[in-house]
Coordinates of C-alpha atoms and ligand atoms in Angstrom, one line a residue:
Chain A
M1457 CA 109.0 49.1 107.7
N1458 CA 110.9 45.8 105.9
Q1459 CA 113.9 44.1 107.2
D1460 CA 115.7 44.6 103.6
I1461 CA 119.0 46.5 103.3
F1462 CA 119.3 49.0 100.4
V1463 CA 122.4 50.0 98.8
V1464 CA 122.5 53.2 96.6
V1465 CA 124.9 52.1 94.0
E1466 CA 127.8 54.9 93.1
H1467 CA 129.1 55.2 89.8
L1468 CA 130.6 58.0 87.9
R1469 CA 131.4 58.1 84.0
G1470 CA 130.1 54.7 83.3
Q1471 CA 131.8 52.9 86.1
V1472 CA 130.6 51.4 89.1
A1473 CA 132.9 52.5 92.2
D1474 CA 134.5 50.1 94.4
I1475 CA 132.4 51.8 97.3
S1476 CA 129.6 50.3 96.0
Y1477 CA 130.6 46.7 96.0
I1478 CA 132.1 47.4 99.6
M1479 CA 128.4 48.4 100.7
L1480 CA 126.9 45.2 99.2
A1481 CA 129.2 43.2 101.2
A1482 CA 128.5 45.0 104.3
A1483 CA 124.7 45.1 103.6
R1484 CA 124.9 41.1 103.2
D1485 CA 126.5 40.9 106.6
L1486 CA 123.7 43.4 108.0
A1487 CA 120.8 41.7 106.1
Q1488 CA 121.8 38.1 107.7
A1489 CA 121.2 39.7 111.0
T1490 CA 117.8 41.2 110.1
G1491 CA 116.6 38.5 107.9
G1492 CA 115.9 40.6 105.0
E1493 CA 117.4 40.8 101.6
V1494 CA 120.1 43.0 99.7
V1495 CA 118.8 45.5 97.3
A1496 CA 120.9 47.6 95.3
V1497 CA 119.4 50.8 94.1
L1498 CA 120.9 52.0 90.7
L1499 CA 119.9 55.7 89.5
G1500 CA 121.0 56.7 86.2
H1501 CA 120.0 57.2 82.5
N1502 CA 120.5 54.4 80.2
A1503 CA 122.7 52.8 82.9
Q1504 CA 120.9 49.6 83.5
A1505 CA 123.9 47.7 82.4
L1506 CA 125.9 48.7 85.5
A1507 CA 123.8 46.4 87.5
S1508 CA 125.4 43.2 86.0
N1509 CA 127.6 42.4 88.6
L1510 CA 126.3 43.7 91.6
A1511 CA 126.1 40.8 94.5
A1512 CA 122.4 41.9 95.4
N1513 CA 119.1 39.7 95.8
H1514 CA 117.9 42.3 93.5
V1515 CA 118.0 45.6 91.8
L1516 CA 115.8 48.6 91.6
Y1517 CA 116.5 50.9 88.9
G1518 CA 115.2 54.3 88.3
D1519 CA 115.8 56.1 84.9
H1520 CA 115.6 59.8 84.5
S1521 CA 117.6 62.2 82.2
S1522 CA 118.4 64.3 85.1
L1523 CA 120.1 61.3 86.6
A1524 CA 122.4 60.8 83.8
E1525 CA 125.2 62.5 85.9
F1526 CA 125.3 62.7 89.8
T1527 CA 124.0 66.1 91.1
S1528 CA 122.8 66.2 94.4
D1529 CA 119.3 67.4 94.3
A1530 CA 118.2 65.3 91.4
Y1531 CA 119.5 62.2 93.5
T1532 CA 117.8 63.2 96.9
Q1533 CA 114.6 63.9 94.9
A1534 CA 114.8 60.4 93.4
L1535 CA 115.6 58.5 96.7
A1536 CA 113.2 60.3 98.8
G1537 CA 110.5 59.0 97.3
L1538 CA 111.8 55.4 96.9
L1539 CA 112.4 55.2 100.8
S1540 CA 109.3 56.6 102.1
K1541 CA 107.5 54.0 99.8
E1542 CA 109.7 50.8 100.4
A1543 CA 110.8 51.6 104.2
P1544 CA 113.8 49.3 104.4
R1545 CA 115.4 48.4 107.6
A1546 CA 118.3 50.2 106.4
A1547 CA 119.9 52.0 103.5
F1548 CA 123.4 52.5 102.8
F1549 CA 125.6 55.2 100.9
G1550 CA 129.2 55.7 100.5
S1551 CA 130.7 58.5 102.5
T1552 CA 132.0 59.8 99.5
S1553 CA 131.5 63.0 97.4
I1554 CA 128.2 61.2 96.3
G1555 CA 126.8 59.4 99.2
S1556 CA 127.6 62.2 101.6
D1557 CA 125.7 64.8 99.6
V1558 CA 122.4 63.0 99.9
A1559 CA 122.4 61.0 102.9
G1560 CA 122.3 64.0 105.1
V1561 CA 119.5 65.6 103.4
L1562 CA 117.5 62.6 103.3
S1563 CA 118.0 62.2 107.0
A1564 CA 116.9 65.9 107.6
R1565 CA 114.1 65.5 104.9
L1566 CA 112.6 62.3 106.1
G1567 CA 113.0 62.5 109.9
L1568 CA 115.4 59.3 109.5
P1569 CA 118.4 58.7 111.9
L1570 CA 121.7 58.7 110.2
V1571 CA 125.0 56.9 111.3
S1572 CA 128.1 57.8 109.3
S1573 CA 131.8 56.3 108.8
C1574 CA 130.6 52.7 109.2
V1575 CA 133.1 50.4 108.6
Q1576 CA 132.1 47.1 110.0
I1577 CA 129.0 45.4 110.9
A1578 CA 129.0 43.5 114.2
D1579 CA 125.8 41.4 115.4
G1580 CA 123.4 43.6 113.3
N1581 CA 125.0 46.8 114.6
L1582 CA 127.1 49.4 112.8
I1583 CA 130.9 50.2 113.9
S1584 CA 132.0 53.3 112.9
Q1585 CA 135.5 54.8 112.9
I1586 CA 135.8 58.3 114.1
C1587 CA 138.4 60.8 115.1
G1588 CA 140.8 60.0 112.6
G1589 CA 140.5 56.1 113.3
K1590 CA 141.5 56.7 117.0
I1591 CA 137.6 55.9 118.4
M1592 CA 135.3 53.4 117.3
A1593 CA 131.6 53.8 118.0
E1594 CA 128.9 50.8 118.0
S1595 CA 125.3 51.8 116.9
A1596 CA 122.1 50.2 116.8
L1597 CA 119.6 50.1 113.9
S1598 CA 116.3 51.9 114.6
D1599 CA 113.4 49.4 115.3
E1600 CA 110.8 52.0 114.2
V1601 CA 112.1 53.5 110.9
T1602 CA 114.7 53.2 108.2
T1603 CA 118.1 53.9 109.6
L1604 CA 120.5 55.9 107.1
V1605 CA 124.2 54.7 106.8
T1606 CA 127.4 56.2 105.1
V1607 CA 130.1 53.7 104.6
I1608 CA 133.9 53.8 104.7
P1609 CA 136.0 51.1 103.2
G1610 CA 138.4 49.0 105.5
G1611 CA 135.8 46.4 106.5
Y1612 CA 135.3 44.7 103.1
K1613 CA 136.9 43.8 100.1
P1614 CA 135.3 45.1 96.6
A1615 CA 135.3 41.2 95.5
Q1616 CA 133.1 40.4 98.3
G1617 CA 130.4 42.6 96.8
Q1618 CA 130.6 41.3 93.3
A1619 CA 128.6 38.6 91.5
Q1620 CA 129.2 36.0 88.7
T1621 CA 125.5 36.2 87.9
S1622 CA 123.4 39.2 86.9
P1623 CA 120.7 40.1 89.6
A1624 CA 117.1 40.4 88.5
V1625 CA 116.2 44.1 87.8
T1626 CA 113.3 46.1 88.3
T1627 CA 112.4 49.8 87.4
F1628 CA 110.9 52.1 89.6
E1629 CA 109.3 55.5 88.8
V1630 CA 111.3 58.6 89.3
S1631 CA 110.0 62.1 89.3
I1632 CA 112.3 65.1 89.7
A1633 CA 111.0 68.6 89.8
A1634 CA 113.2 71.4 88.6
P1635 CA 116.8 70.7 89.9
R1636 CA 118.6 73.5 91.7
V1637 CA 121.9 71.8 91.2
S1638 CA 123.4 71.0 87.7
L1639 CA 126.5 69.6 86.5
K1640 CA 128.4 72.2 83.9
Q1641 CA 131.6 70.1 83.2
Y1642 CA 134.1 67.5 84.5
I1643 CA 137.6 69.0 84.6
E1644 CA 140.2 66.2 84.2
P1645 CA 143.2 65.8 86.9
E1646 CA 146.3 67.9 86.2
V1647 CA 148.7 66.0 83.9
A1648 CA 151.5 64.5 86.4
D1649 CA 155.1 64.5 86.1
V1650 CA 155.1 61.2 88.0
D1651 CA 152.6 58.4 88.5
I1652 CA 152.9 57.5 92.2
S1653 CA 150.6 54.5 92.0
A1654 CA 153.4 53.1 89.6
E1655 CA 156.3 53.7 91.8
N1656 CA 158.0 50.8 94.1
V1657 CA 159.3 53.1 96.5
L1658 CA 157.0 55.9 98.3
I1659 CA 158.4 58.3 100.9
A1660 CA 155.1 59.7 102.2
V1661 CA 155.1 62.8 104.3
G1662 CA 152.2 64.2 106.5
R1663 CA 151.5 67.2 108.3
G1664 CA 154.6 66.1 110.8
I1665 CA 156.8 67.3 108.2
Q1666 CA 155.8 71.1 109.3
T1667 CA 157.5 73.1 106.6
E1668 CA 157.9 72.9 102.9
D1669 CA 161.7 73.4 103.1
N1670 CA 161.5 70.2 105.2
L1671 CA 160.3 68.3 102.2
E1672 CA 163.9 68.5 100.7
L1673 CA 164.8 65.7 103.6
A1674 CA 162.0 63.4 102.3
E1675 CA 163.6 64.0 98.6
E1676 CA 166.9 63.2 99.6
L1677 CA 165.5 60.0 101.1
A1678 CA 163.5 59.2 98.1
E1679 CA 166.7 59.6 95.9
L1680 CA 168.7 57.0 97.9
L1681 CA 165.8 54.6 98.0
G1682 CA 165.3 54.7 94.4
G1683 CA 161.6 56.4 94.8
V1684 CA 159.5 59.3 94.9
V1685 CA 158.0 61.6 97.3
C1686 CA 154.1 61.4 98.1
A1687 CA 151.9 63.1 100.7
S1688 CA 148.7 62.9 102.9
R1689 CA 146.2 65.7 102.0
P1690 CA 147.1 68.5 104.4
V1691 CA 150.4 68.7 102.9
V1692 CA 148.8 69.2 99.2
D1693 CA 146.3 71.6 100.7
Q1694 CA 149.1 74.0 101.8
G1695 CA 150.5 73.9 98.2
W1696 CA 153.6 72.1 99.1
L1697 CA 153.0 69.3 96.6
P1698 CA 150.7 69.1 93.4
T1699 CA 147.4 67.0 93.9
A1700 CA 148.9 64.0 91.8
R1701 CA 151.2 63.4 94.9
M1702 CA 148.1 62.9 97.3
V1703 CA 147.4 59.4 98.5
G1704 CA 144.1 58.5 99.7
K1705 CA 140.3 59.0 99.4
S1706 CA 140.6 62.3 97.1
G1707 CA 144.0 61.2 95.8
K1708 CA 145.5 58.3 94.5
S1709 CA 145.4 54.6 95.5
V1710 CA 149.1 53.0 95.6
K1711 CA 150.6 49.6 96.3
P1712 CA 154.3 50.2 96.5
K1713 CA 156.8 47.6 97.9
L1714 CA 157.7 50.4 100.4
Y1715 CA 155.7 52.9 101.8
L1716 CA 157.6 54.9 104.5
A1717 CA 155.2 57.3 106.4
L1718 CA 156.8 60.3 108.1
G1719 CA 154.6 62.3 110.5
I1720 CA 151.3 60.6 108.9
S1721 CA 148.7 59.9 111.4
G1722 CA 147.1 57.2 109.5
A1723 CA 143.3 58.7 109.3
P1724 CA 140.9 56.5 107.5
E1725 CA 140.7 58.7 104.4
H1726 CA 144.5 58.2 104.1
V1727 CA 144.7 54.8 104.8
E1728 CA 142.1 53.8 102.1
G1729 CA 144.9 54.9 99.4
M1730 CA 147.6 52.8 100.9
A1731 CA 146.4 50.1 103.0
D1732 CA 147.4 47.4 100.3
A1733 CA 151.4 48.3 100.3
E1734 CA 153.4 45.4 100.6
M1735 CA 155.2 47.1 103.3
I1736 CA 154.5 49.7 105.5
I1737 CA 156.9 51.7 107.7
A1738 CA 155.5 54.3 110.1
I1739 CA 157.6 57.1 111.8
N1740 CA 155.3 58.9 114.4
M1741 CA 156.0 60.4 117.8
D1742 CA 152.2 59.4 118.9
P1743 CA 152.2 55.9 120.2
D1744 CA 148.5 55.7 119.6
A1745 CA 148.4 56.9 116.1
P1746 CA 146.3 54.6 114.0
I1747 CA 149.1 54.2 111.2
F1748 CA 150.7 52.0 113.5
D1749 CA 147.6 49.5 113.4
I1750 CA 148.2 48.8 109.6
A1751 CA 152.1 49.2 109.6
T1752 CA 154.4 46.6 109.2
Y1753 CA 157.1 48.4 111.2
G1754 CA 156.9 51.4 113.2
A1755 CA 159.2 53.7 115.4
E1756 CA 157.8 55.9 117.8
I1757 CA 160.3 58.5 117.1
D1758 CA 161.0 62.1 116.0
L1759 CA 161.1 62.1 112.3
F1760 CA 163.7 65.1 112.3
D1761 CA 165.9 63.2 114.7
L1762 CA 165.7 60.2 112.5
I1763 CA 166.5 61.5 109.2
D1764 CA 169.8 62.5 109.1
P1765 CA 171.2 59.2 110.9
L1766 CA 168.9 57.4 108.2
L1767 CA 170.4 59.2 105.5
E1768 CA 174.0 58.7 106.6
A1769 CA 173.5 55.0 107.1
L1770 CA 171.6 54.7 103.6
E1771 CA 174.8 56.4 102.2
G1772 CA 177.2 54.2 103.6
A1773 CA 175.1 51.0 102.9
Chain B
M545 CA 127.4 91.8 97.1
T546 CA 126.9 88.2 98.9
N547 CA 125.7 87.3 102.1
I548 CA 127.6 84.8 103.6
V549 CA 127.5 82.6 106.9
V550 CA 130.1 80.4 108.0
L551 CA 129.3 77.5 110.3
A552 CA 132.3 76.4 112.5
K553 CA 132.9 74.0 115.5
L554 CA 135.6 73.0 117.8
V555 CA 136.7 69.2 117.5
P556 CA 139.4 67.0 119.6
D557 CA 142.7 67.5 118.7
L558 CA 143.6 64.3 117.6
V559 CA 147.4 64.4 118.6
E560 CA 146.0 64.2 122.1
E561 CA 145.3 61.0 124.0
L562 CA 141.1 60.5 123.6
E563 CA 139.3 58.9 126.4
I564 CA 135.9 57.6 126.7
A565 CA 133.4 58.9 129.1
E566 CA 132.1 57.1 132.2
S567 CA 128.9 56.4 130.2
G568 CA 130.9 54.4 127.7
T569 CA 129.0 56.2 124.8
A570 CA 130.7 59.3 124.4
L571 CA 134.2 60.8 124.5
D572 CA 135.1 62.4 127.9
M573 CA 135.1 65.9 126.9
E574 CA 136.7 67.0 130.2
W575 CA 140.2 66.5 129.2
L576 CA 139.8 67.0 125.3
R577 CA 141.9 69.7 123.9
L578 CA 139.6 71.3 121.2
I579 CA 140.8 72.9 117.8
I580 CA 138.9 74.4 115.0
N581 CA 137.7 71.8 112.5
E582 CA 140.1 72.1 109.6
F583 CA 137.8 71.9 107.0
D584 CA 135.6 74.8 108.8
N585 CA 138.9 76.8 108.8
H586 CA 139.1 76.3 105.1
A587 CA 135.3 77.2 104.7
T588 CA 136.3 80.5 106.5
E589 CA 139.1 81.1 104.2
Q590 CA 137.1 80.6 101.4
A591 CA 134.3 82.9 102.7
I592 CA 137.0 85.7 103.0
I593 CA 138.2 85.1 99.7
L594 CA 134.8 85.8 98.1
K595 CA 134.2 88.7 99.9
E596 CA 137.6 90.2 99.1
R597 CA 136.9 89.5 95.2
S598 CA 133.6 90.6 95.1
G599 CA 132.3 92.4 98.5
G600 CA 129.7 91.2 100.8
E601 CA 129.5 90.4 104.3
V602 CA 130.8 87.3 106.3
T603 CA 129.3 86.1 109.5
V604 CA 130.5 83.2 111.4
I605 CA 128.3 81.2 113.8
A606 CA 130.0 78.5 116.5
P607 CA 128.6 76.7 119.3
E608 CA 130.1 77.5 122.8
A609 CA 133.1 75.6 123.6
E610 CA 136.5 76.0 125.4
G611 CA 138.2 78.0 122.8
A612 CA 135.4 79.3 120.9
N613 CA 135.8 83.2 121.8
E614 CA 139.7 82.7 120.6
M615 CA 138.4 81.0 117.5
L616 CA 135.9 83.7 116.4
Y617 CA 138.4 86.5 117.3
T618 CA 140.8 84.9 115.2
I619 CA 138.3 84.5 112.4
A620 CA 137.4 88.1 112.6
A621 CA 141.0 89.4 112.4
K622 CA 141.1 87.4 109.0
G623 CA 138.4 89.6 107.9
A624 CA 135.0 88.3 109.0
D625 CA 132.4 91.3 109.9
R626 CA 130.0 89.5 112.5
L627 CA 130.6 86.8 115.1
I628 CA 127.7 84.8 116.8
M629 CA 128.2 82.3 119.5
L630 CA 125.6 79.7 120.4
K631 CA 125.0 79.1 123.9
G632 CA 123.2 76.1 125.4
D633 CA 123.6 72.9 127.2
F634 CA 126.7 71.4 125.0
E635 CA 129.2 70.5 128.0
D636 CA 128.5 66.8 127.3
G637 CA 128.5 67.3 123.5
I638 CA 125.9 67.4 121.3
N639 CA 125.1 65.7 118.1
N640 CA 125.1 67.1 114.6
H641 CA 121.5 67.0 114.3
A642 CA 121.0 69.2 117.3
L643 CA 123.7 71.4 116.3
A644 CA 122.6 71.8 112.9
R645 CA 118.9 72.7 114.2
A646 CA 120.7 75.4 116.3
F647 CA 122.8 76.5 113.3
A648 CA 119.9 76.6 110.9
G649 CA 117.7 78.6 113.5
A650 CA 120.4 81.4 113.8
A651 CA 121.4 81.3 110.2
K652 CA 117.8 81.7 109.2
E653 CA 117.5 85.5 110.8
L654 CA 120.5 86.3 108.6
K655 CA 118.9 85.6 105.2
P656 CA 122.3 84.4 103.7
D657 CA 123.0 83.9 100.2
L658 CA 125.5 81.2 100.7
V659 CA 126.4 79.2 103.9
L660 CA 129.9 77.6 103.9
T661 CA 130.9 75.0 106.4
G662 CA 133.5 72.2 106.8
V663 CA 132.5 69.2 104.7
Q664 CA 133.2 67.1 107.4
A665 CA 134.7 67.0 111.3
N666 CA 136.6 64.4 112.9
D667 CA 133.9 63.6 115.5
D668 CA 131.1 63.3 113.1
L669 CA 128.9 60.2 113.9
D670 CA 125.6 61.6 112.6
G671 CA 126.7 63.0 109.3
S672 CA 128.2 66.4 108.8
V673 CA 126.3 69.4 109.6
G674 CA 126.1 71.1 106.2
P675 CA 123.5 68.8 104.5
L676 CA 121.4 68.9 107.4
V677 CA 121.4 72.7 107.7
A678 CA 120.5 72.9 104.1
E679 CA 117.5 70.9 104.5
Y680 CA 116.4 72.7 107.8
L681 CA 116.9 76.1 105.9
G682 CA 115.1 74.6 102.6
M683 CA 118.6 75.1 100.8
S684 CA 120.2 72.7 98.3
Y685 CA 123.5 71.2 99.2
V686 CA 126.7 70.4 97.8
G687 CA 129.9 68.9 99.5
Y688 CA 133.6 67.9 98.6
I689 CA 134.0 71.5 97.6
S690 CA 137.6 73.2 96.9
G691 CA 136.8 76.3 95.0
V692 CA 133.7 78.7 94.6
S693 CA 132.7 81.8 92.4
V694 CA 129.6 83.6 92.8
S695 CA 127.9 84.9 89.7
G696 CA 124.3 86.6 90.2
E697 CA 121.7 84.1 91.3
T698 CA 124.0 81.2 91.0
V699 CA 127.5 79.8 92.5
V700 CA 129.8 77.5 90.6
A701 CA 131.5 74.9 92.9
R702 CA 134.2 72.8 92.0
K703 CA 133.4 69.5 93.4
E704 CA 136.1 66.7 94.2
Y705 CA 135.8 63.1 93.1
P706 CA 138.9 60.8 93.7
G707 CA 141.9 60.9 91.7
G708 CA 142.0 64.6 91.1
L709 CA 138.9 64.7 89.1
I710 CA 136.7 67.9 89.4
A711 CA 133.0 68.2 88.6
E712 CA 131.9 72.0 88.1
M713 CA 128.4 72.4 89.9
E714 CA 126.3 75.0 89.3
V715 CA 124.0 75.6 92.0
T716 CA 121.1 78.1 92.6
L717 CA 121.3 80.5 95.4
P718 CA 120.7 80.2 98.3
A719 CA 122.7 77.2 99.0
V720 CA 124.9 75.5 101.8
L721 CA 128.5 74.2 100.4
G722 CA 130.5 71.8 102.2
I723 CA 134.1 72.9 102.1
Q724 CA 137.1 70.6 101.7
A725 CA 139.6 73.1 100.8
G726 CA 139.5 76.5 100.2
E727 CA 141.2 78.0 96.9
E728 CA 144.1 79.1 99.3
P729 CA 145.5 77.5 102.4
P730 CA 143.9 79.2 105.5
R731 CA 145.9 82.6 106.3
Y732 CA 147.6 83.1 109.3
V733 CA 147.1 86.2 111.4
A734 CA 149.2 87.8 113.8
I735 CA 148.7 87.2 117.6
S736 CA 148.6 91.0 118.0
K737 CA 145.7 91.4 115.4
V738 CA 143.8 88.7 117.3
R739 CA 144.2 90.7 120.6
Q740 CA 143.1 93.8 118.9
M741 CA 139.9 91.9 118.0
M742 CA 139.3 90.8 121.5
K743 CA 139.1 94.4 122.4
T744 CA 137.2 95.9 119.3
A745 CA 135.0 92.8 118.2
T746 CA 131.9 92.0 119.8
I747 CA 130.3 88.5 120.0
D748 CA 126.5 88.3 119.8
E749 CA 125.7 85.4 122.1
Q750 CA 122.3 83.6 121.5
E751 CA 120.8 81.2 123.6
V752 CA 119.5 78.2 121.8
G753 CA 117.3 76.6 124.2
D754 CA 116.2 73.1 124.4
L755 CA 117.8 71.3 121.2
D756 CA 116.1 68.6 119.3
A757 CA 118.7 65.8 118.7
S758 CA 116.5 63.1 117.0
G759 CA 118.1 61.9 114.0
G760 CA 121.4 61.1 115.6
A761 CA 123.1 57.6 116.1
M762 CA 121.6 55.0 118.7
V763 CA 125.1 54.8 120.2
Q764 CA 125.5 51.7 122.4
R765 CA 129.1 51.8 123.0
M766 CA 132.3 53.9 122.2
Y767 CA 135.9 52.2 122.7
V768 CA 139.6 52.7 121.5
P769 CA 140.2 50.3 118.7
E770 CA 142.7 47.4 119.3
A771 CA 144.4 46.3 116.2
A772 CA 144.4 42.5 115.7
E773 CA 148.0 43.1 114.6
R774 CA 150.1 45.9 115.1
A775 CA 153.2 46.8 113.8
E776 CA 156.4 45.4 114.8
M777 CA 158.0 48.6 116.7
L778 CA 161.5 49.4 116.3
E779 CA 163.1 50.3 119.6
G780 CA 166.6 52.5 120.4
D781 CA 167.5 55.8 119.7
E782 CA 167.6 57.3 116.1
E783 CA 171.1 55.5 115.2
E784 CA 169.8 52.3 116.5
V785 CA 166.3 52.6 114.4
A786 CA 168.2 54.0 111.4
A787 CA 170.4 51.0 111.1
R788 CA 167.5 48.7 111.6
L789 CA 165.5 50.2 109.0
V790 CA 168.7 49.8 106.6
E791 CA 168.6 46.2 107.4
I792 CA 164.9 45.9 106.3
F793 CA 165.5 47.9 103.3
K794 CA 168.4 45.5 102.3
E795 CA 166.3 42.2 103.3
A796 CA 163.6 43.5 100.9
G797 CA 166.0 44.1 98.1
L798 CA 165.5 47.9 98.0
V799 CA 169.1 49.0 98.7
Ligands
LIG597 C1 136.4 64.0 102.4 C2 137.6 63.9 102.8 C3 138.7 63.5 102.2 C4 139.9 63.3 102.4 N1 140.9 62.7 101.7 C5 142.1 62.8 102.0 C6 143.1 61.9 101.3 O1 142.9 61.6 100.0 N2 144.4 62.0 101.8 C7 144.8 62.0 102.9 O2 145.8 61.9 103.3 N3 143.8 62.8 103.9 C8 142.5 62.9 103.4 N4 141.7 63.5 104.0 C9 142.3 64.2 105.4 C10 142.0 63.1 106.5 O3 141.1 63.1 107.4 C11 143.4 63.5 107.4 O4 143.0 64.8 107.9 C12 144.3 63.8 107.0 O5 144.8 62.4 106.5 C13 145.8 63.8 108.0 O6 146.8 64.0 107.6 P1 148.1 63.8 108.2 O7 148.3 62.4 108.8 O8 149.5 64.3 107.7 O9 148.2 64.9 109.6 P2 147.8 64.5 111.3 O10 146.4 63.6 111.2 O11 147.8 65.8 111.5 O12 148.9 63.7 111.6 C14 150.1 64.3 111.5 C15 150.9 63.3 112.5 O13 152.3 63.6 112.4 C16 152.8 63.1 113.8 N5 154.1 63.9 113.8 C17 154.0 65.3 114.1 N6 155.5 65.6 114.2 C18 156.2 64.6 114.1 C19 157.6 64.3 114.3 N7 158.4 65.4 114.6 N8 158.0 63.2 114.2 C20 157.2 62.2 113.6 N9 155.9 62.4 113.8 C21 155.2 63.4 113.9 C22 151.7 63.3 114.7 O14 151.9 62.5 115.8 C23 150.6 62.9 113.9 O15 150.2 61.6 114.0 C24 140.3 63.6 103.6 C25 139.4 64.1 104.5 C26 138.0 64.3 104.1 C27 136.9 64.8 105.2

């Protein structure tokens, strides 16, 4: 085993995903502790150009026609060979639709330890955020074998993992046998009535809103404040609002002037889509709700007690 | 006809206060209130939808825990055919590598075409169980799924990417899918139906023996985060908070 930190670069439809740069920044921190280098691993087909701004000491590029689009099977096959051969100290994957499909399979296939939801590096250890952001766990790297890590946003900015000069790229041999998973087609997101990422004021509702009928209250607030209603995932999964109104990891990223969060706990998957809002106001009955850690203002209060007085006060304002 | 296995587990209810065990490296299990992992709940719904659509059998496997009986009976009331509870030394919690090995051991006997489980659970620290189980069973894995249709030897799964983009993945069976959301929200069942299941359905208990936990995280310490900066909290009753909020909106030029 060597002391290098590998970063499996994620890209989709010709674009490097932000999580890749975030991972490179985290890997830089970890490589400083281990004394190794940051090595970006890029898989694709005619995709070498994507390496141009990766902040890595060098890039390993694997090209294969089966890697033209992400599929879990082809990626795991390509990476299993590489990781066994190169044996880096750690390998980073996004805690994403791409990385989470392969990291666990590789852990089981190669018998390597896996640490998930890592948000920060501290003194050569991995800091993970679990239980919806309510608990942190610090884990050590293995001294004997490669530690696999999935990374979530929050600890590093994408810009920290971007470079002005192109890193050196070397290619490696990829062999992929009869993949059992293939991409049939992409289905574009449904066309939305409003683009929540372009709004100044967002009234965001979470599971605390309890019923579809109660959305009406949020609508009234939105009207008075000149904004629109958006939501956390559970509200959308209930079918109460369309996917286009979802904020977070699987939804949209938003940066409004005001983000008023009603009954949202502030799980990392939600926060990653709204942490950069100018002003966050959180209404939640749980004093330990992680949303209060990132909000500008907070009130520990029942949202159903607050909305009527707030509507009245706004009407009088 | 598809033979479907659902893997489900209970997780901490995050609305409750969470505490760290004396060891300093795990959650204190004693006071935890447990609920079904919401993504396992979606996986259950997806399995029952598939069964209703094209027949088949749904077996649910869950590790023993406070409330696991009720969870299994509830899933039976929704339409699952067979219930299996894994019994072992789980009191202090087990990691997902150990759990995945136990799940795979039990699932293998059932020769499933399709294994569905939640894409993630809130207490995962060594990855989610889905991809681990897939590899232990020698099956393919695809996660972040919000819609599944089975046709013959393959399944077409709708895989989610950020921003609402969907990739339709064709996966050769048998396979494990990590479910993010079912095609429909999880259905509710009347308590009376669950009670009836408690009388009529049986839970097949299986001892898992000593579990191999290798591959898990080497946890040095667990702690409750302390934010560097916390929100400025608005005190007082709802009238006072409302008045203060309107001031804040005014200062920001929003009203
Ligand atoms: C792969 C993956 C992707 C995901 N992507 C997203 C995403 O894009 N967006 C997203 O939002 N989530 C996403 N999630 C889900 C995420 O993990 C959380 O489960 C979700 O954000 C929780 O939503 P919530 O805060 O509304 O619900 P909860 O976490 O259940 O919180 C509800 C909150 O409401 C409070 N509350 C209840 N009643 C009241 C009341 N009367 N007054 C005031 N407060 C009240 C409670 O104290 C609690 O804090 C994803 C999960 C996974 C696994």
